[in-house]
mmCIF file of C-alpha atoms in Angstrom:
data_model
loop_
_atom_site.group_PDB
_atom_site.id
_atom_site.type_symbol
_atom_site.label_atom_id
_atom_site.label_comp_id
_atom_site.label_asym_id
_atom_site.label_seq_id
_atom_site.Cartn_x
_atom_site.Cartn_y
_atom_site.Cartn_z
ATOM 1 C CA UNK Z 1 79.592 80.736 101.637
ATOM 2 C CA UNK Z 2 80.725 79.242 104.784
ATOM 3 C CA UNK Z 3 84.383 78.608 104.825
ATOM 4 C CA UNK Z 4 84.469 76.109 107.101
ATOM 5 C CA UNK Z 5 87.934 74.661 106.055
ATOM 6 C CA UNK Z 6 90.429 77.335 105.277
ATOM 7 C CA UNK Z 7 93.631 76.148 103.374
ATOM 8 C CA UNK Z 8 96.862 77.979 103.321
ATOM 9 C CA UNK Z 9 98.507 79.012 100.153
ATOM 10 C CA UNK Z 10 100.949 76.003 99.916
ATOM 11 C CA UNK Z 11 97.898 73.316 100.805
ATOM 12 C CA UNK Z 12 95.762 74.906 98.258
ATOM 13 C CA UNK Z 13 98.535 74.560 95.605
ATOM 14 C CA UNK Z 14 98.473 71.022 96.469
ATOM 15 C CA UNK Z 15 94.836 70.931 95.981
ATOM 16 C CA UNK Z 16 94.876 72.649 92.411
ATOM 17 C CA UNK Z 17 97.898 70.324 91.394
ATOM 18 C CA UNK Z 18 95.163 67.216 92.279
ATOM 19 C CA UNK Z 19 91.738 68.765 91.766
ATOM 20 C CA UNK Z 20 91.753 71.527 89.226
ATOM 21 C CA UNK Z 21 93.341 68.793 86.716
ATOM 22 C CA UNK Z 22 90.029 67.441 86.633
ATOM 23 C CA UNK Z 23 87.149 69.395 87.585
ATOM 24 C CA UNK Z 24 87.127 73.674 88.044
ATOM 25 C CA UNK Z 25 87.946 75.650 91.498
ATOM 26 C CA UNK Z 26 86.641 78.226 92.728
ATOM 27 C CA UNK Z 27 89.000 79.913 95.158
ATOM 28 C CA UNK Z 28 87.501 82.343 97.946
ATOM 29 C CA UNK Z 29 89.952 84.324 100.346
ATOM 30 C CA UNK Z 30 90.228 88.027 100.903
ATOM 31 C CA UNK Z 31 91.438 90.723 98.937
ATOM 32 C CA UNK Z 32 95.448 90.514 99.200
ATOM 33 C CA UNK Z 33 96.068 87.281 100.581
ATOM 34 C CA UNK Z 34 97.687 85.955 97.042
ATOM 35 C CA UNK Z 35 94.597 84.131 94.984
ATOM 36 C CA UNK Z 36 96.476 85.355 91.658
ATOM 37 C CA UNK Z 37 99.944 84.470 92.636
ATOM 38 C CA UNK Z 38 98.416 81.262 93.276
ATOM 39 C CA UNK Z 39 96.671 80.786 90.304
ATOM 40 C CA UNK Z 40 99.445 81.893 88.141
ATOM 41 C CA UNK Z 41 102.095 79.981 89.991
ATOM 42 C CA UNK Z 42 99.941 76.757 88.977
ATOM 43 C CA UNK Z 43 99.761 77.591 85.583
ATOM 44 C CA UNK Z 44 103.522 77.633 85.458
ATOM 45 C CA UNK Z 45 103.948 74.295 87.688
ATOM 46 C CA UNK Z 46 102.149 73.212 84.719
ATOM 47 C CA UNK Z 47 104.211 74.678 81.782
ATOM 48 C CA UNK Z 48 100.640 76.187 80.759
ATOM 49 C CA UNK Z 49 99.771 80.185 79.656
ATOM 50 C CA UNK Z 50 97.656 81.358 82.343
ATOM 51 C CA UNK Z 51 94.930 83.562 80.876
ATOM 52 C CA UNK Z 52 92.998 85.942 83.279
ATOM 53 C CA UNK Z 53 89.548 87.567 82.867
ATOM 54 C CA UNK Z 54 88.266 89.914 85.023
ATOM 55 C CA UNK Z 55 84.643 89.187 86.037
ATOM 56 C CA UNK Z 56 83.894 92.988 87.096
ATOM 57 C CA UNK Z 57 85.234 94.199 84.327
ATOM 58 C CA UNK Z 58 83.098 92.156 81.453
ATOM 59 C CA UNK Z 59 80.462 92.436 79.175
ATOM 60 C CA UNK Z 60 78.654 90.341 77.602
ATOM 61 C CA UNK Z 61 80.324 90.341 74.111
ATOM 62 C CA UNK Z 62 83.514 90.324 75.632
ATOM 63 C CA UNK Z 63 82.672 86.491 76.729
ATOM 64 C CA UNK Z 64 80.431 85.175 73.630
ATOM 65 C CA UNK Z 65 82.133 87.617 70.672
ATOM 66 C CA UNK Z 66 80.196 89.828 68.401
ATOM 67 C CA UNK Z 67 77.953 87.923 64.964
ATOM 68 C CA UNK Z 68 78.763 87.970 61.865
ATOM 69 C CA UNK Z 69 77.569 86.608 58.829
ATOM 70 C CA UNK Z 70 78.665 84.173 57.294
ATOM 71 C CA UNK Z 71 77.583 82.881 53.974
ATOM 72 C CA UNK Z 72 73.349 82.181 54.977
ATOM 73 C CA UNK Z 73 73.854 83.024 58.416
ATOM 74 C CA UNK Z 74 75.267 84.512 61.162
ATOM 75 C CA UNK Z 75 77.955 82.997 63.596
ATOM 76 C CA UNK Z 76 79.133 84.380 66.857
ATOM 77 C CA UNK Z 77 82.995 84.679 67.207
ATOM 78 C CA UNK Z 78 84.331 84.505 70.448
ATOM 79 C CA UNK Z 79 87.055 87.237 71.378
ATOM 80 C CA UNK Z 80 90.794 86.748 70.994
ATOM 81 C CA UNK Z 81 91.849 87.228 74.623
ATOM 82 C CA UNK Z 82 90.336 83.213 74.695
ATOM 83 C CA UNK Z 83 91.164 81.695 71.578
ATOM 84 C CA UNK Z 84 94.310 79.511 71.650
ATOM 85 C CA UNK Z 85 95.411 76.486 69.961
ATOM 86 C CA UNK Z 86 97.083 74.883 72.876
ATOM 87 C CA UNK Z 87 95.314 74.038 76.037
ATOM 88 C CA UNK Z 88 95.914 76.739 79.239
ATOM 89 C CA UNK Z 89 94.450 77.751 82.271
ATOM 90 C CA UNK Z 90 91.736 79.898 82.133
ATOM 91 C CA UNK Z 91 91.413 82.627 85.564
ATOM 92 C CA UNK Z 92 87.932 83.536 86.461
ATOM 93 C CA UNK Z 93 89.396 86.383 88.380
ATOM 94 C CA UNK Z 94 86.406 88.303 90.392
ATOM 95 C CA UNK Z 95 83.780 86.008 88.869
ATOM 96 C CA UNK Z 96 81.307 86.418 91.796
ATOM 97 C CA UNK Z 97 81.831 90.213 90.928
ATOM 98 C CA UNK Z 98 80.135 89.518 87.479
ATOM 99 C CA UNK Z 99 76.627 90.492 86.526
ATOM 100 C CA UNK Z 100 74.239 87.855 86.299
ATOM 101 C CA UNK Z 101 74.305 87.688 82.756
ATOM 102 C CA UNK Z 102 77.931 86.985 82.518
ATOM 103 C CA UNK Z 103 77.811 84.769 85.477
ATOM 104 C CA UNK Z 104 75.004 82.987 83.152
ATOM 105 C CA UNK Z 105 77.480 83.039 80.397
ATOM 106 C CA UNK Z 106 80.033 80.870 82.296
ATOM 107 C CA UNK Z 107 77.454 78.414 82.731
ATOM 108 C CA UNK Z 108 78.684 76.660 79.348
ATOM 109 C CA UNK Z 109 82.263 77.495 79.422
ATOM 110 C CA UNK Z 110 83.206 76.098 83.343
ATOM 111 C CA UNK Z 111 81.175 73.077 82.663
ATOM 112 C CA UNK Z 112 81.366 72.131 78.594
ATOM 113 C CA UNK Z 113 84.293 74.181 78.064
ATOM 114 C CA UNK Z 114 82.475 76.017 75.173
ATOM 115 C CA UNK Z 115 81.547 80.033 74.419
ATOM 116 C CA UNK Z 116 79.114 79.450 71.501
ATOM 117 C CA UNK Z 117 80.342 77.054 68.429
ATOM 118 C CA UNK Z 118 84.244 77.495 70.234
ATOM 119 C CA UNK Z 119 85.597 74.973 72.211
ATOM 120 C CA UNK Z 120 88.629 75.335 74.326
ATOM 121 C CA UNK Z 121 91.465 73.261 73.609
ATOM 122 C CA UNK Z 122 91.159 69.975 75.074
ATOM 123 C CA UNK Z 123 92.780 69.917 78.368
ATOM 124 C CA UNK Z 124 92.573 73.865 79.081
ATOM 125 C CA UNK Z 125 91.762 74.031 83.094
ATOM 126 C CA UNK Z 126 89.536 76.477 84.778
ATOM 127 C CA UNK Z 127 90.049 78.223 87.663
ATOM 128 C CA UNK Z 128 87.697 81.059 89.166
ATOM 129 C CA UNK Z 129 88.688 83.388 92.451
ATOM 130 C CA UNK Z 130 86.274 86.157 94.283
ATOM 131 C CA UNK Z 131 86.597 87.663 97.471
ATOM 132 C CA UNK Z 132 83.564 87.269 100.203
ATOM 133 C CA UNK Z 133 80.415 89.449 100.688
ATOM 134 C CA UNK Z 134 82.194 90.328 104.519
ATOM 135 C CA UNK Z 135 85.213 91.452 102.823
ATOM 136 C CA UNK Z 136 83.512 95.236 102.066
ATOM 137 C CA UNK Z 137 83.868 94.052 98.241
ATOM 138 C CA UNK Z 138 81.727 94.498 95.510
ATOM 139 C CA UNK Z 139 80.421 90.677 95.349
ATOM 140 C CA UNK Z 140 76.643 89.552 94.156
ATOM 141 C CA UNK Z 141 75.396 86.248 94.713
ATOM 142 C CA UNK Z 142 76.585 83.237 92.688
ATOM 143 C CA UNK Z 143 73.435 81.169 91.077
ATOM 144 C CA UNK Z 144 73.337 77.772 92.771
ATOM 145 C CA UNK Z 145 73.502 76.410 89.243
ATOM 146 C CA UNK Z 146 77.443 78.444 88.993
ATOM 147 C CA UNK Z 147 77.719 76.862 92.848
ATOM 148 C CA UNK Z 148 77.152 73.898 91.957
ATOM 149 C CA UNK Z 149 79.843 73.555 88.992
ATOM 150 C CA UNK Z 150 82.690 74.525 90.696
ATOM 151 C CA UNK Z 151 84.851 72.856 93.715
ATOM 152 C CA UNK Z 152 84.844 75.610 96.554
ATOM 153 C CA UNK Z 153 88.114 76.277 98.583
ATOM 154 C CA UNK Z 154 89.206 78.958 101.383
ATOM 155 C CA UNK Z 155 92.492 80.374 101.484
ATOM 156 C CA UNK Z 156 93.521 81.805 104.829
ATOM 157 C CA UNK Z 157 96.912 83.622 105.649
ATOM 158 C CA UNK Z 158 99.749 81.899 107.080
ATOM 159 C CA UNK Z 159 102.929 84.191 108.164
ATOM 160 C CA UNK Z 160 105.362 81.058 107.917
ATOM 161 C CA UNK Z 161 105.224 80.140 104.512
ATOM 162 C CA UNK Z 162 104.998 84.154 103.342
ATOM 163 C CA UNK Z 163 107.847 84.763 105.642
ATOM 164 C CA UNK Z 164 109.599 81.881 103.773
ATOM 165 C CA UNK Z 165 108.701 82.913 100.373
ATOM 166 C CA UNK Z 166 109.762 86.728 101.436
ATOM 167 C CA UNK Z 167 113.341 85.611 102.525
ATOM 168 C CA UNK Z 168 114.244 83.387 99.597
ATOM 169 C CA UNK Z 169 112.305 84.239 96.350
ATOM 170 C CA UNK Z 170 110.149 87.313 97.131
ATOM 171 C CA UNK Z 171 113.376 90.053 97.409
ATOM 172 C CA UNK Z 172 110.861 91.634 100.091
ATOM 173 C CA UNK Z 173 112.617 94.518 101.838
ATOM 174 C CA UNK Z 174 114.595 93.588 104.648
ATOM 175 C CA UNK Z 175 112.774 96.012 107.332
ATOM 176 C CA UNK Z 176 109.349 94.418 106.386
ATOM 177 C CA UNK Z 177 110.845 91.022 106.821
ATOM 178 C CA UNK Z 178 112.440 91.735 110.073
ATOM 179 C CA UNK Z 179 108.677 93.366 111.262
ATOM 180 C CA UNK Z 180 106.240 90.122 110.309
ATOM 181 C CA UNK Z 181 109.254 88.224 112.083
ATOM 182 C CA UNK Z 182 108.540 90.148 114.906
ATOM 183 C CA UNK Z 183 104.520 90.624 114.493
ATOM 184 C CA UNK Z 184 103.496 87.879 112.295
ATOM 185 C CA UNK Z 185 99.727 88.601 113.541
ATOM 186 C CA UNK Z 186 100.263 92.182 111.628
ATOM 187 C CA UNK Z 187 100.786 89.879 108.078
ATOM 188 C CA UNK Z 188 96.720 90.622 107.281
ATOM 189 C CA UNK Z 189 93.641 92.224 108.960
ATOM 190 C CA UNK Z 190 90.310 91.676 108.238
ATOM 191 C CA UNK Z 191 89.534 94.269 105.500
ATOM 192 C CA UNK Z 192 87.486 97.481 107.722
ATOM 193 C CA UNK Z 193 83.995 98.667 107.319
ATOM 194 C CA UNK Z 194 85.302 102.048 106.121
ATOM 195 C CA UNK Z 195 86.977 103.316 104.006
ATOM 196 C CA UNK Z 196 90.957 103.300 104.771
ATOM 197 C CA UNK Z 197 94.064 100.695 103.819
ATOM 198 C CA UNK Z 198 94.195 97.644 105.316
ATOM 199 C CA UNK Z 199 97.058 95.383 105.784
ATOM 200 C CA UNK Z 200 97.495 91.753 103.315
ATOM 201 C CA UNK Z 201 100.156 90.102 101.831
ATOM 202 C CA UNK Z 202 100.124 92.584 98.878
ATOM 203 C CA UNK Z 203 99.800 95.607 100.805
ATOM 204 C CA UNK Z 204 103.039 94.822 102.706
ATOM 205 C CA UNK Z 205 104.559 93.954 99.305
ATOM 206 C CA UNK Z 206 103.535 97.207 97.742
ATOM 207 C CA UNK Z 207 105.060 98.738 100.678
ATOM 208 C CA UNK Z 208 108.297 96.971 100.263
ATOM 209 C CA UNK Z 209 108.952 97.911 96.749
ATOM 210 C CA UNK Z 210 108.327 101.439 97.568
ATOM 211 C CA UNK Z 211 111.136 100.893 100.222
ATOM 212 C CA UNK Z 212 113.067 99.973 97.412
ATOM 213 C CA UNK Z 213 112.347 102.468 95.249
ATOM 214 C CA UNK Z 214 113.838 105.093 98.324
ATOM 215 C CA UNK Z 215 117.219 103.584 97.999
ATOM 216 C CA UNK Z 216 117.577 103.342 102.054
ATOM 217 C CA UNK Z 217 117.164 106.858 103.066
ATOM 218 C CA UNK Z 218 113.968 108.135 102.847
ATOM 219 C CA UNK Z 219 112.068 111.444 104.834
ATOM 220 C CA UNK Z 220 110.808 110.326 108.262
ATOM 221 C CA UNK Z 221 107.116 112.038 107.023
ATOM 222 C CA UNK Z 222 107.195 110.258 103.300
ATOM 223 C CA UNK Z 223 108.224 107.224 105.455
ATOM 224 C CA UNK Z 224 104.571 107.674 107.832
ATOM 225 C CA UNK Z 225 102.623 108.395 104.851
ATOM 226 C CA UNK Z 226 103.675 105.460 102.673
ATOM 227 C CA UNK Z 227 103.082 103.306 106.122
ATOM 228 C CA UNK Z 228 99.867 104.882 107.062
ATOM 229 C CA UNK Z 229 98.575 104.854 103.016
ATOM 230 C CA UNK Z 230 99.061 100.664 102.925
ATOM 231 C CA UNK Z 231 98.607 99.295 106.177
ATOM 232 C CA UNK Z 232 96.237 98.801 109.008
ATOM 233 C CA UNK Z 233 96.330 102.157 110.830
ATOM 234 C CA UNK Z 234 97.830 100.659 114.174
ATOM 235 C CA UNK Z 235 100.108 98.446 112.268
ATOM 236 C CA UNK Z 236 101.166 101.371 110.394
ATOM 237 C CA UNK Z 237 102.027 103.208 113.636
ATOM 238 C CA UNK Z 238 103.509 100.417 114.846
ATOM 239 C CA UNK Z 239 106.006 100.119 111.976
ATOM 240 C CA UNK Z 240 106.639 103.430 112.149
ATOM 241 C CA UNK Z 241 108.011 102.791 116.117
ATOM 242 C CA UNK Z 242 109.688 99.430 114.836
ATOM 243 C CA UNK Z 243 112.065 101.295 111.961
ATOM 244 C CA UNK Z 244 112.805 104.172 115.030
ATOM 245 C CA UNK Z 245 113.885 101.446 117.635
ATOM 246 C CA UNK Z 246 116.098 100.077 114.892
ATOM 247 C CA UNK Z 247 117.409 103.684 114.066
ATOM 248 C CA UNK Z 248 118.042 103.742 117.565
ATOM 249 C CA UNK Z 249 119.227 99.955 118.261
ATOM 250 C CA UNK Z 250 116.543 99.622 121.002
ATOM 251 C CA UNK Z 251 116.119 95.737 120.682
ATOM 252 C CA UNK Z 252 113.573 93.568 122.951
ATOM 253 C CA UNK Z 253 116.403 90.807 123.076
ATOM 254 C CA UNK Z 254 118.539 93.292 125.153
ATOM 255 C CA UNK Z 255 115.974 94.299 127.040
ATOM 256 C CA UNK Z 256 115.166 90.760 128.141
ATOM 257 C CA UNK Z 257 118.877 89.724 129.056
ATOM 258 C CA UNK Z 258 118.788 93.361 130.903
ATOM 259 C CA UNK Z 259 121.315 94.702 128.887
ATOM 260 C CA UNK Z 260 119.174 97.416 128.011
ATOM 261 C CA UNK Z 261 116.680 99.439 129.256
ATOM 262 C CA UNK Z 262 113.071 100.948 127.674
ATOM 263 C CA UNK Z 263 113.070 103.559 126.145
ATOM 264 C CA UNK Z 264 111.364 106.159 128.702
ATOM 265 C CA UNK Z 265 111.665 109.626 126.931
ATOM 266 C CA UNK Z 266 108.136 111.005 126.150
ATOM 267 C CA UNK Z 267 109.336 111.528 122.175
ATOM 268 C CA UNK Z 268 109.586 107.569 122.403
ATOM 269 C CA UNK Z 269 105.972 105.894 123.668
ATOM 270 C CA UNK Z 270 105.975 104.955 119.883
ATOM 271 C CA UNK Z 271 108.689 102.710 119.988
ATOM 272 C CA UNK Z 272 107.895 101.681 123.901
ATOM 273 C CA UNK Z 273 104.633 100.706 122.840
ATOM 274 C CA UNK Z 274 106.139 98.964 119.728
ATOM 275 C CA UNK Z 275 108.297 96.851 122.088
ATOM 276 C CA UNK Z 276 105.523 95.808 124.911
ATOM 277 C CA UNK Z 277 103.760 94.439 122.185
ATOM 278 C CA UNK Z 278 106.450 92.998 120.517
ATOM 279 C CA UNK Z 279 107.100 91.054 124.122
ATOM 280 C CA UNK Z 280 103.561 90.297 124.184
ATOM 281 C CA UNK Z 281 103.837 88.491 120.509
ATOM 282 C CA UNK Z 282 106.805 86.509 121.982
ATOM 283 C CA UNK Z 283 105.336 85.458 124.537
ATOM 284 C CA UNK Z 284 101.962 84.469 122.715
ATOM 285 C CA UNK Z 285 104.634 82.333 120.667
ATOM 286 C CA UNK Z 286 106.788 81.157 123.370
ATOM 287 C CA UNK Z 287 104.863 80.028 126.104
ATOM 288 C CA UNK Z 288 102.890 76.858 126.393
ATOM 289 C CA UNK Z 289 99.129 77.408 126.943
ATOM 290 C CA UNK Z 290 98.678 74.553 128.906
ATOM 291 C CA UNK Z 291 100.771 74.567 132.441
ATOM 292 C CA UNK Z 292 101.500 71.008 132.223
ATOM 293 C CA UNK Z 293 103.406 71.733 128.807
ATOM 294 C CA UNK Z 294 105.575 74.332 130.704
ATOM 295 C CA UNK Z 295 109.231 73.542 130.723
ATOM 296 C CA UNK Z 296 112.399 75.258 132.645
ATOM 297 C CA UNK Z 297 113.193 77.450 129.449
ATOM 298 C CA UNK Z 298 109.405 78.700 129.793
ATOM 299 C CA UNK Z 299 110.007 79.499 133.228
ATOM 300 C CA UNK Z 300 112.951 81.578 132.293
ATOM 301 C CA UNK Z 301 111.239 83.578 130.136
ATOM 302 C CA UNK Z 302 108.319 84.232 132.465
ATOM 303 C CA UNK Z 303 110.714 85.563 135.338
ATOM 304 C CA UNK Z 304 112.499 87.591 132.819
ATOM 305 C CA UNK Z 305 109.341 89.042 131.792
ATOM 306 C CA UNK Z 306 107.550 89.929 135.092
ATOM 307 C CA UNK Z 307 110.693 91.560 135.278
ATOM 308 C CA UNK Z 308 110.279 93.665 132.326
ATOM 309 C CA UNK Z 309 107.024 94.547 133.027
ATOM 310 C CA UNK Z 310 107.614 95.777 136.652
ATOM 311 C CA UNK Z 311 110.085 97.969 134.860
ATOM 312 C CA UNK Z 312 107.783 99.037 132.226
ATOM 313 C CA UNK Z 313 105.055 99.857 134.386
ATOM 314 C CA UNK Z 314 107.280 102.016 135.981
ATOM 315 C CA UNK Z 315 107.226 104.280 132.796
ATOM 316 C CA UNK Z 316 103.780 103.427 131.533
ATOM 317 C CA UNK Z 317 100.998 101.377 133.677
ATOM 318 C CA UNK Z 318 98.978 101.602 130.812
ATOM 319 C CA UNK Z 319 101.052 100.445 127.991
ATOM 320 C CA UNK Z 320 102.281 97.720 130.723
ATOM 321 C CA UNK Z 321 98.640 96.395 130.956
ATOM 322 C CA UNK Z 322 98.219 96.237 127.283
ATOM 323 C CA UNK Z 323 101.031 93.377 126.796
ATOM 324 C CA UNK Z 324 98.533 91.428 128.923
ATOM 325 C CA UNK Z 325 95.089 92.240 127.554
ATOM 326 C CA UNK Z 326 93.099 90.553 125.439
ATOM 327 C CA UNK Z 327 93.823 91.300 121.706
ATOM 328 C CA UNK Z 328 91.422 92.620 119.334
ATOM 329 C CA UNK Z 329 90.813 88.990 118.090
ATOM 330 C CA UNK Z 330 90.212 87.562 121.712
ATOM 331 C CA UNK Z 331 93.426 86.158 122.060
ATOM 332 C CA UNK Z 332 94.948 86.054 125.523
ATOM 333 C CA UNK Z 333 98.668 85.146 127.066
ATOM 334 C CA UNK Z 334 98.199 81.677 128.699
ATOM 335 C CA UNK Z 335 96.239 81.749 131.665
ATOM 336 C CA UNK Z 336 99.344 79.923 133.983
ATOM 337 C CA UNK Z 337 100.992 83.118 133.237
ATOM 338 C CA UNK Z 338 98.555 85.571 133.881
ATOM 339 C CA UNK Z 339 97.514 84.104 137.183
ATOM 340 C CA UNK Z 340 101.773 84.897 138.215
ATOM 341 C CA UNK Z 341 101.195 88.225 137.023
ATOM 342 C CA UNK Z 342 98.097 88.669 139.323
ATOM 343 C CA UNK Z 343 100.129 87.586 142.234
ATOM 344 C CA UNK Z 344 103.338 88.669 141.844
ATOM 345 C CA UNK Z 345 102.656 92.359 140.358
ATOM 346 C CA UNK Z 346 99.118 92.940 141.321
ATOM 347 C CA UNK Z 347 98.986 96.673 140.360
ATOM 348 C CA UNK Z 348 99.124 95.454 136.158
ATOM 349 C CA UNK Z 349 96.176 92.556 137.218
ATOM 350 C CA UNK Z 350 92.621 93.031 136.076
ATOM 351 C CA UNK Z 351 92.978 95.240 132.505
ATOM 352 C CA UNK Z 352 90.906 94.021 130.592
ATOM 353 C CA UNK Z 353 91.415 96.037 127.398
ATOM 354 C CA UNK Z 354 94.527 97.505 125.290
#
């Protein structure tokens, strides 16, 4: 499936409000990014009961009910879990995880609302969600005929409106808060090839209820293990060196006014390399790509940090080069800025990697 338009959360809300009124959606997106929050967040928009079936988890007479006889012959009663008087929305969760003969099964009940003889209740809504074959899920190909009966979205990740929903409705920890503030790009990762965590929307949510749950003080090792057992290995590490620069007020707004210093003791590299690339997300954020765009405040910022980094690289060439590298995505600082870097503190030009 080629998601060539992705939709944020809050634009595919607006498309279920307007299209899954009227015909089904199918909504694709990673695992974590919020597909069920989504759906169920509809449902109540709606004032509807939002019922959820599992596609990886059915069989067959879980969807069409068991026969029984009844009087000359025999009738097939569909199962409770979708039986309701009053209309609802019905969640396909993990449909493309389905066998075939389930998937085959939905033919009848996305398009004619109906499992056997039972009809839904007129104005029940339908919505199915799966993750994508690249996504290291279990996934099996959707019949063109299931394709073709279902309006296909793409729900990307967007660290604005999860940072919004975090501060005012989500009660999401305040250090994980103050982190995607800092490294919004750290919000999700593409899910790995192995097998170890990855970091989504719900990952960083699991990890800030079990910050919760440690009532503010919790073991420095419990602390790495909870990190390192929910989130992207380097983002793990990284949060690890963010929560010991706060335990230690190191701040990269003092350190840019130069009323601190980095941290340069050898027990500290975790938190030093926390802070370059903190800088380098600011500066991804701050600057203007384009030269003509750049203003005096831009300036500012640049001088302050080639200043910085002439310090840094004082402590650590290497972790001084890595604020300026290319990123794991291919994402670069603008080029106006790297070409003053190149002339003004030639001994960081020419890394290419982090």
């Amino acid at each position: 499936m080629n998601p060539a338009i992705q939709l944020t959360l809050s634009q595919a809300f607006e498309f279920l409000l307007n299209v899954a009124v009227v015909r089904p959606v199918f909504l694709w997106g990673a695992p974590g990014i919020g597909k069920t929050a989504l759906v169920n967040r509809f449902a109540q928009e709606l004032g509807l009961e939002c019922v959820s079936l599992l596609g990886s988890q059915l069989a067959p007479e879980d969807l069409l009910g068991v026969p029984q006889i009844d009087g000359d012959c025999s009738r097939f009663f569909p199962p409770a879990n979708i039986v309701r008087r009053e209309p609802f929305v019905l969640f396909l969760d993990e449909l493309n995880a389905a066998s075939h003969e389930i998937q085959k099964a939905f033919y009848s009940l996305i398009l004619d609302q109906r499992v056997g003889e039972y009809r839904l209740p007129k104005g029940t809504l339908v919505i199915g969600a799966g993750n994508r074959a690249k996504d290291a899920a279990i996934v099996k190909p959707m019949p063109s005929a299931l394709i073709n009966r279902l309006a296909h979205i793409h729900l990307r990740a967007d660290h604005r409106q999860w940072l919004d929903w975090a501060v005012n409705q989500g009660g999401i920890h305040p250090w994980v808060i103050e982190y995607i503030q800092l490294r919004p790009d750290h919000l999700w990762s593409e899910p790995p090839k192995h097998e170890e965590p990855f970091s989504t929307p719900r990952s960083w949510h699991m990890l800030s209820d079990a910050l919760h749950s440690f009532s503010g003080t919790i073991d420095n090792t419990l602390l790495e293990a909870l990190a390192f057992g929910l989130l992207s290995p380097p983002h793990a590490g990284q949060f690890k060196g963010f929560l010991k620069q706060v335990q230690q007020k190191h701040t990269l707004a003092a350190i840019l006014k130069g009323d601190a210093h980095w941290p340069d003791a050898p027990g500290d590299r975790d938190i030093l390399y926390f802070l370059a690339q903190s800088l380098r997300g600011l500066l991804r954020k701050e600057l203007p790509q384009d030269d003509a765009d750049r203003r005096g405040e831009h300036q500012q910022l640049a001088i302050r940090a080639k200043d910085r980094l002439k310090e840094l690289a004082r402590i650590s060439v290497e972790i001084a080069q890595s604020v300026l590298a290319e990123d794991d995505e291919g994402r670069r600082l603008p080029t106006w800025f790297l070409v003053e870097v190149a002339r003004d503190l030639p001994r960081l030009a020419g890394h290419d990697k982090a």
